[in-house]
XYZ file of C-alpha atoms in Angstrom:
288
model
C 133.552 -80.235 315.155
C 135.754 -82.387 312.904
C 137.980 -80.461 310.497
C 136.923 -80.214 306.875
C 138.902 -82.467 304.552
C 140.377 -80.428 301.693
C 141.976 -81.961 298.596
C 144.103 -79.501 296.606
C 146.134 -79.353 293.393
C 148.784 -76.868 292.306
C 150.364 -76.608 295.749
C 154.050 -76.333 294.857
C 154.015 -72.563 294.280
C 151.975 -69.382 293.848
C 148.303 -69.261 294.760
C 148.143 -72.983 295.547
C 151.050 -72.881 297.988
C 149.686 -69.804 299.764
C 146.188 -71.287 299.999
C 147.529 -74.569 301.385
C 149.559 -72.683 303.994
C 146.559 -70.541 305.003
C 144.394 -73.628 305.457
C 147.048 -75.665 307.264
C 147.896 -72.852 309.671
C 144.296 -71.939 310.444
C 144.357 -70.992 314.159
C 141.177 -72.940 314.844
C 142.412 -75.994 312.903
C 139.221 -76.127 310.874
C 140.883 -77.877 307.917
C 142.793 -81.052 307.196
C 144.618 -80.484 303.926
C 145.772 -83.052 301.402
C 148.058 -80.939 299.240
C 149.202 -82.494 295.978
C 152.275 -81.784 293.869
C 153.156 -83.208 290.472
C 156.298 -84.826 291.929
C 157.738 -85.045 295.430
C 160.811 -83.199 294.155
C 158.522 -80.150 293.918
C 157.460 -80.117 297.582
C 160.384 -78.303 299.265
C 158.900 -74.799 299.141
C 155.557 -76.030 300.468
C 157.204 -77.951 303.320
C 159.151 -74.836 304.313
C 156.020 -72.674 304.124
C 153.782 -74.803 306.375
C 156.426 -75.504 309.039
C 155.201 -77.499 312.029
C 151.818 -78.123 310.393
C 153.314 -80.821 308.162
C 151.785 -84.249 308.814
C 149.434 -82.664 311.355
C 146.996 -80.444 309.498
C 148.572 -80.872 306.055
C 149.729 -83.984 304.225
C 151.579 -83.858 300.909
C 150.875 -86.402 298.182
C 152.165 -86.842 294.661
C 149.551 -86.544 291.914
C 149.822 -85.720 288.229
C 146.319 -84.706 287.169
C 147.036 -85.740 283.581
C 147.240 -89.365 284.797
C 143.974 -91.093 285.678
C 145.759 -93.714 287.809
C 147.233 -90.937 289.982
C 143.833 -89.340 290.439
C 142.177 -92.625 291.370
C 144.966 -93.559 293.788
C 144.885 -90.246 295.663
C 141.095 -89.885 295.841
C 140.658 -93.493 296.974
C 143.354 -93.037 299.619
C 141.745 -89.867 300.986
C 138.332 -91.526 301.188
C 139.796 -94.645 302.818
C 141.745 -92.590 305.367
C 139.328 -89.765 306.131
C 135.970 -91.019 304.906
C 135.116 -87.964 302.805
C 136.295 -84.987 300.780
C 134.521 -81.833 301.897
C 136.299 -79.340 299.641
C 138.125 -79.786 296.340
C 140.377 -76.872 295.339
C 141.830 -77.239 291.830
C 144.530 -74.650 291.188
C 146.967 -76.451 288.860
C 147.496 -74.692 285.541
C 149.989 -73.776 282.808
C 150.152 -71.044 280.151
C 151.293 -70.874 276.518
C 151.962 -67.531 274.815
C 152.801 -67.880 271.142
C 151.730 -67.041 267.601
C 148.835 -69.527 267.320
C 149.753 -71.266 264.065
C 153.201 -72.112 265.467
C 151.831 -74.154 268.383
C 152.197 -77.908 267.858
C 149.510 -80.457 268.582
C 151.642 -81.800 271.448
C 151.762 -78.373 273.125
C 148.024 -77.875 272.570
C 147.362 -81.210 274.209
C 149.673 -80.392 277.120
C 147.783 -77.240 278.120
C 144.355 -78.803 277.672
C 145.390 -81.938 279.577
C 146.359 -79.861 282.622
C 144.000 -76.905 282.526
C 140.769 -78.607 281.507
C 140.853 -82.407 281.105
C 142.829 -83.142 284.277
C 140.720 -80.702 286.278
C 137.512 -82.297 285.014
C 138.789 -85.846 285.594
C 139.636 -85.026 289.210
C 136.189 -83.488 289.657
C 134.617 -86.645 288.225
C 136.533 -88.732 290.752
C 135.400 -86.627 293.716
C 131.768 -86.068 292.734
C 130.327 -89.522 293.613
C 131.573 -89.156 297.196
C 130.174 -85.637 297.542
C 126.858 -86.729 296.055
C 126.659 -89.635 298.496
C 127.227 -87.233 301.406
C 124.993 -84.588 299.796
C 127.564 -81.943 300.650
C 130.721 -80.407 299.253
C 132.462 -77.483 297.637
C 134.433 -77.446 294.402
C 136.678 -74.415 293.921
C 138.374 -73.968 290.551
C 141.063 -71.574 289.334
C 139.631 -69.998 286.203
C 140.808 -66.572 285.058
C 139.643 -63.204 283.903
C 140.773 -64.687 280.593
C 138.066 -67.324 280.904
C 135.581 -64.588 280.008
C 137.678 -62.328 277.776
C 140.554 -63.393 275.542
C 144.161 -62.214 275.522
C 146.216 -61.789 272.334
C 148.662 -64.652 271.728
C 147.314 -66.556 274.747
C 144.755 -68.274 272.514
C 145.148 -71.785 273.922
C 145.335 -70.686 277.554
C 142.159 -68.648 277.112
C 140.448 -71.506 275.278
C 141.175 -73.830 278.202
C 139.749 -71.333 280.696
C 136.661 -70.667 278.541
C 136.134 -74.440 278.543
C 136.356 -74.551 282.351
C 133.740 -71.818 282.600
C 131.296 -73.734 280.401
C 131.818 -77.078 282.086
C 131.488 -75.868 285.654
C 128.546 -73.553 284.952
C 126.716 -76.537 283.508
C 127.826 -78.749 286.393
C 126.649 -76.375 289.103
C 123.156 -76.308 287.639
C 122.785 -80.006 288.490
C 124.948 -80.631 291.566
C 123.371 -77.808 293.538
C 120.495 -80.261 294.052
C 122.978 -82.397 296.034
C 123.998 -79.423 298.214
C 127.301 -79.171 296.327
C 128.582 -75.675 295.588
C 130.953 -74.705 292.780
C 133.094 -71.547 292.764
C 135.269 -70.137 290.004
C 138.062 -67.763 290.991
C 138.730 -65.420 288.048
C 141.863 -63.370 288.767
C 143.565 -61.072 286.322
C 147.363 -61.153 286.079
C 148.915 -62.284 289.384
C 152.531 -61.788 290.452
C 153.523 -65.465 290.370
C 155.787 -67.710 288.356
C 153.078 -67.883 285.677
C 153.447 -64.137 285.055
C 157.213 -64.590 284.754
C 156.711 -67.453 282.314
C 154.244 -65.384 280.307
C 156.662 -62.461 279.891
C 159.521 -64.821 279.052
C 157.483 -66.477 276.311
C 156.438 -63.112 274.846
C 160.056 -61.941 274.893
C 161.214 -65.042 273.030
C 158.572 -64.573 270.327
C 159.097 -60.856 269.758
C 162.855 -61.417 269.332
C 162.477 -64.355 266.951
C 163.354 -63.328 263.374
C 161.214 -66.137 261.971
C 158.052 -64.537 263.417
C 156.200 -62.159 261.076
C 157.029 -58.481 261.563
C 153.420 -57.590 262.402
C 153.228 -60.275 265.077
C 156.587 -59.196 266.506
C 155.439 -55.578 266.716
C 152.210 -56.567 268.434
C 154.008 -58.912 270.816
C 156.420 -56.123 271.755
C 153.484 -53.850 272.564
C 151.860 -56.621 274.606
C 155.109 -57.162 276.504
C 155.381 -53.463 277.313
C 151.777 -53.300 278.545
C 151.984 -56.496 280.599
C 155.318 -55.627 282.213
C 154.388 -51.990 282.872
C 151.438 -52.673 285.153
C 151.850 -54.718 288.352
C 149.713 -57.778 288.837
C 147.585 -58.711 291.805
C 149.399 -60.036 294.830
C 148.952 -63.695 295.687
C 147.424 -62.695 299.028
C 144.718 -60.647 297.302
C 143.566 -63.713 295.393
C 143.851 -66.072 298.375
C 141.835 -63.659 300.543
C 138.937 -63.847 298.069
C 139.228 -67.617 297.727
C 139.115 -68.061 301.494
C 136.452 -65.536 302.487
C 134.149 -65.807 299.469
C 134.437 -69.538 298.742
C 135.962 -71.714 301.472
C 134.394 -69.912 304.448
C 131.097 -68.869 302.822
C 128.085 -71.058 303.563
C 126.395 -70.401 300.217
C 128.999 -68.901 297.868
C 128.144 -67.437 294.479
C 129.524 -69.078 291.355
C 131.948 -66.514 289.877
C 134.492 -64.395 291.747
C 136.248 -61.858 289.525
C 139.470 -60.614 291.158
C 140.870 -57.609 289.301
C 142.206 -54.148 289.989
C 139.291 -51.741 290.717
C 140.021 -49.602 287.652
C 139.768 -52.697 285.415
C 136.519 -54.148 286.718
C 134.080 -51.785 285.006
C 135.802 -52.031 281.620
C 135.919 -55.806 281.873
C 132.208 -55.924 282.675
C 131.320 -53.712 279.731
C 133.396 -55.798 277.343
C 131.984 -59.199 278.304
C 128.403 -57.853 278.449
C 128.512 -56.621 274.836
C 126.535 -59.189 272.845
C 128.319 -58.318 269.589
C 131.783 -58.887 271.053
C 133.095 -55.759 269.338
C 133.971 -53.907 272.558
C 136.051 -56.833 273.757
C 137.921 -57.146 270.464
C 138.556 -53.396 270.369
C 140.012 -53.508 273.892
C 142.280 -56.424 273.011
C 143.521 -54.779 269.811
C 144.356 -51.665 271.786
C 146.428 -53.859 274.095
C 148.705 -54.870 271.210
C 148.807 -51.414 269.576
C 146.664 -52.463 266.603
C 144.353 -50.046 264.838
C-alpha cells in the first residue's frame, strides 16, 4: 500500500516537530511527510530529530501560512509531485498574554493571521483536492482554551474559539465527501509556547504602567501557571496519532488534559449560563 501523504505546519518545534518525527520514523513507513517551517533557518532542530529519514519519508519545505502565495506554491507542488494530500495537520500557532486594552491592532492581526486566518486559508487550498478524491483527514491544533477562556489570554482564546466554530461547521458538510476533521484540545503543554506565556505574564506583572489590580491578578496567574506542570509533548502526540491519524473514523474533538482537570472543565463548559466558567477563571487570578 502506498504511504499516506501528510502535509504539516508548525514543524520547527514542540508538538509539530515531535509529530513529524513520529510520522517520518514510522517503522512500517506508512507516511510520506511534507513538513513545513516558516523559514529554512528554522529547520535545524527538525533535521536533527528525523535523522536518516530526511528526503526519504520526510521532506522539509518553507511556508508562511500568513502568505497566500506560499500556501498555493506548497499545495500545488505537493499535488504535482505526489498526486494527493491524504492528511493535513495544522499545528502552527502563537500566543499573546497581555492586558487586553494594551494590545495594538498590529498584534491582534498577527495572532489571528497565524492561528485562524492562515489555518483556514491552508484548509481552503487543500479541500478541493480532498473533495475530488472523496477522502482525507484534517487535524487542527485547537486548545482547551478554545472552549474555556484564560485571563489575559483574550486574543489567543478568541482565535481558538474561532477555530472551533469554523471547523465544527466545516465537518458538518465535508463528512459527505468522506473527509474527517479532528480538533486536538490540549491544556498547557511543556513547550516553548508555555515558556513564552510565562515570560509575557512576568513582563506585565512587573510593569509599573499596568494597573495595580491587573498586576496583582497577573502575579497570581503566574504563580498558578508555573506551579503546576504541563502535559508532555508525547502525551499530546500520542492522542493525535492514535485517535486521529490512525483512527478510521475519528471523533471531532479530543480534549487532552490532566485527569483531575477533565471533570471540572466539562462542568464549566456545559453550564449554559457561563457562570461556573467565569467563577473558575476568577479563582485562577485570585479574584473574589
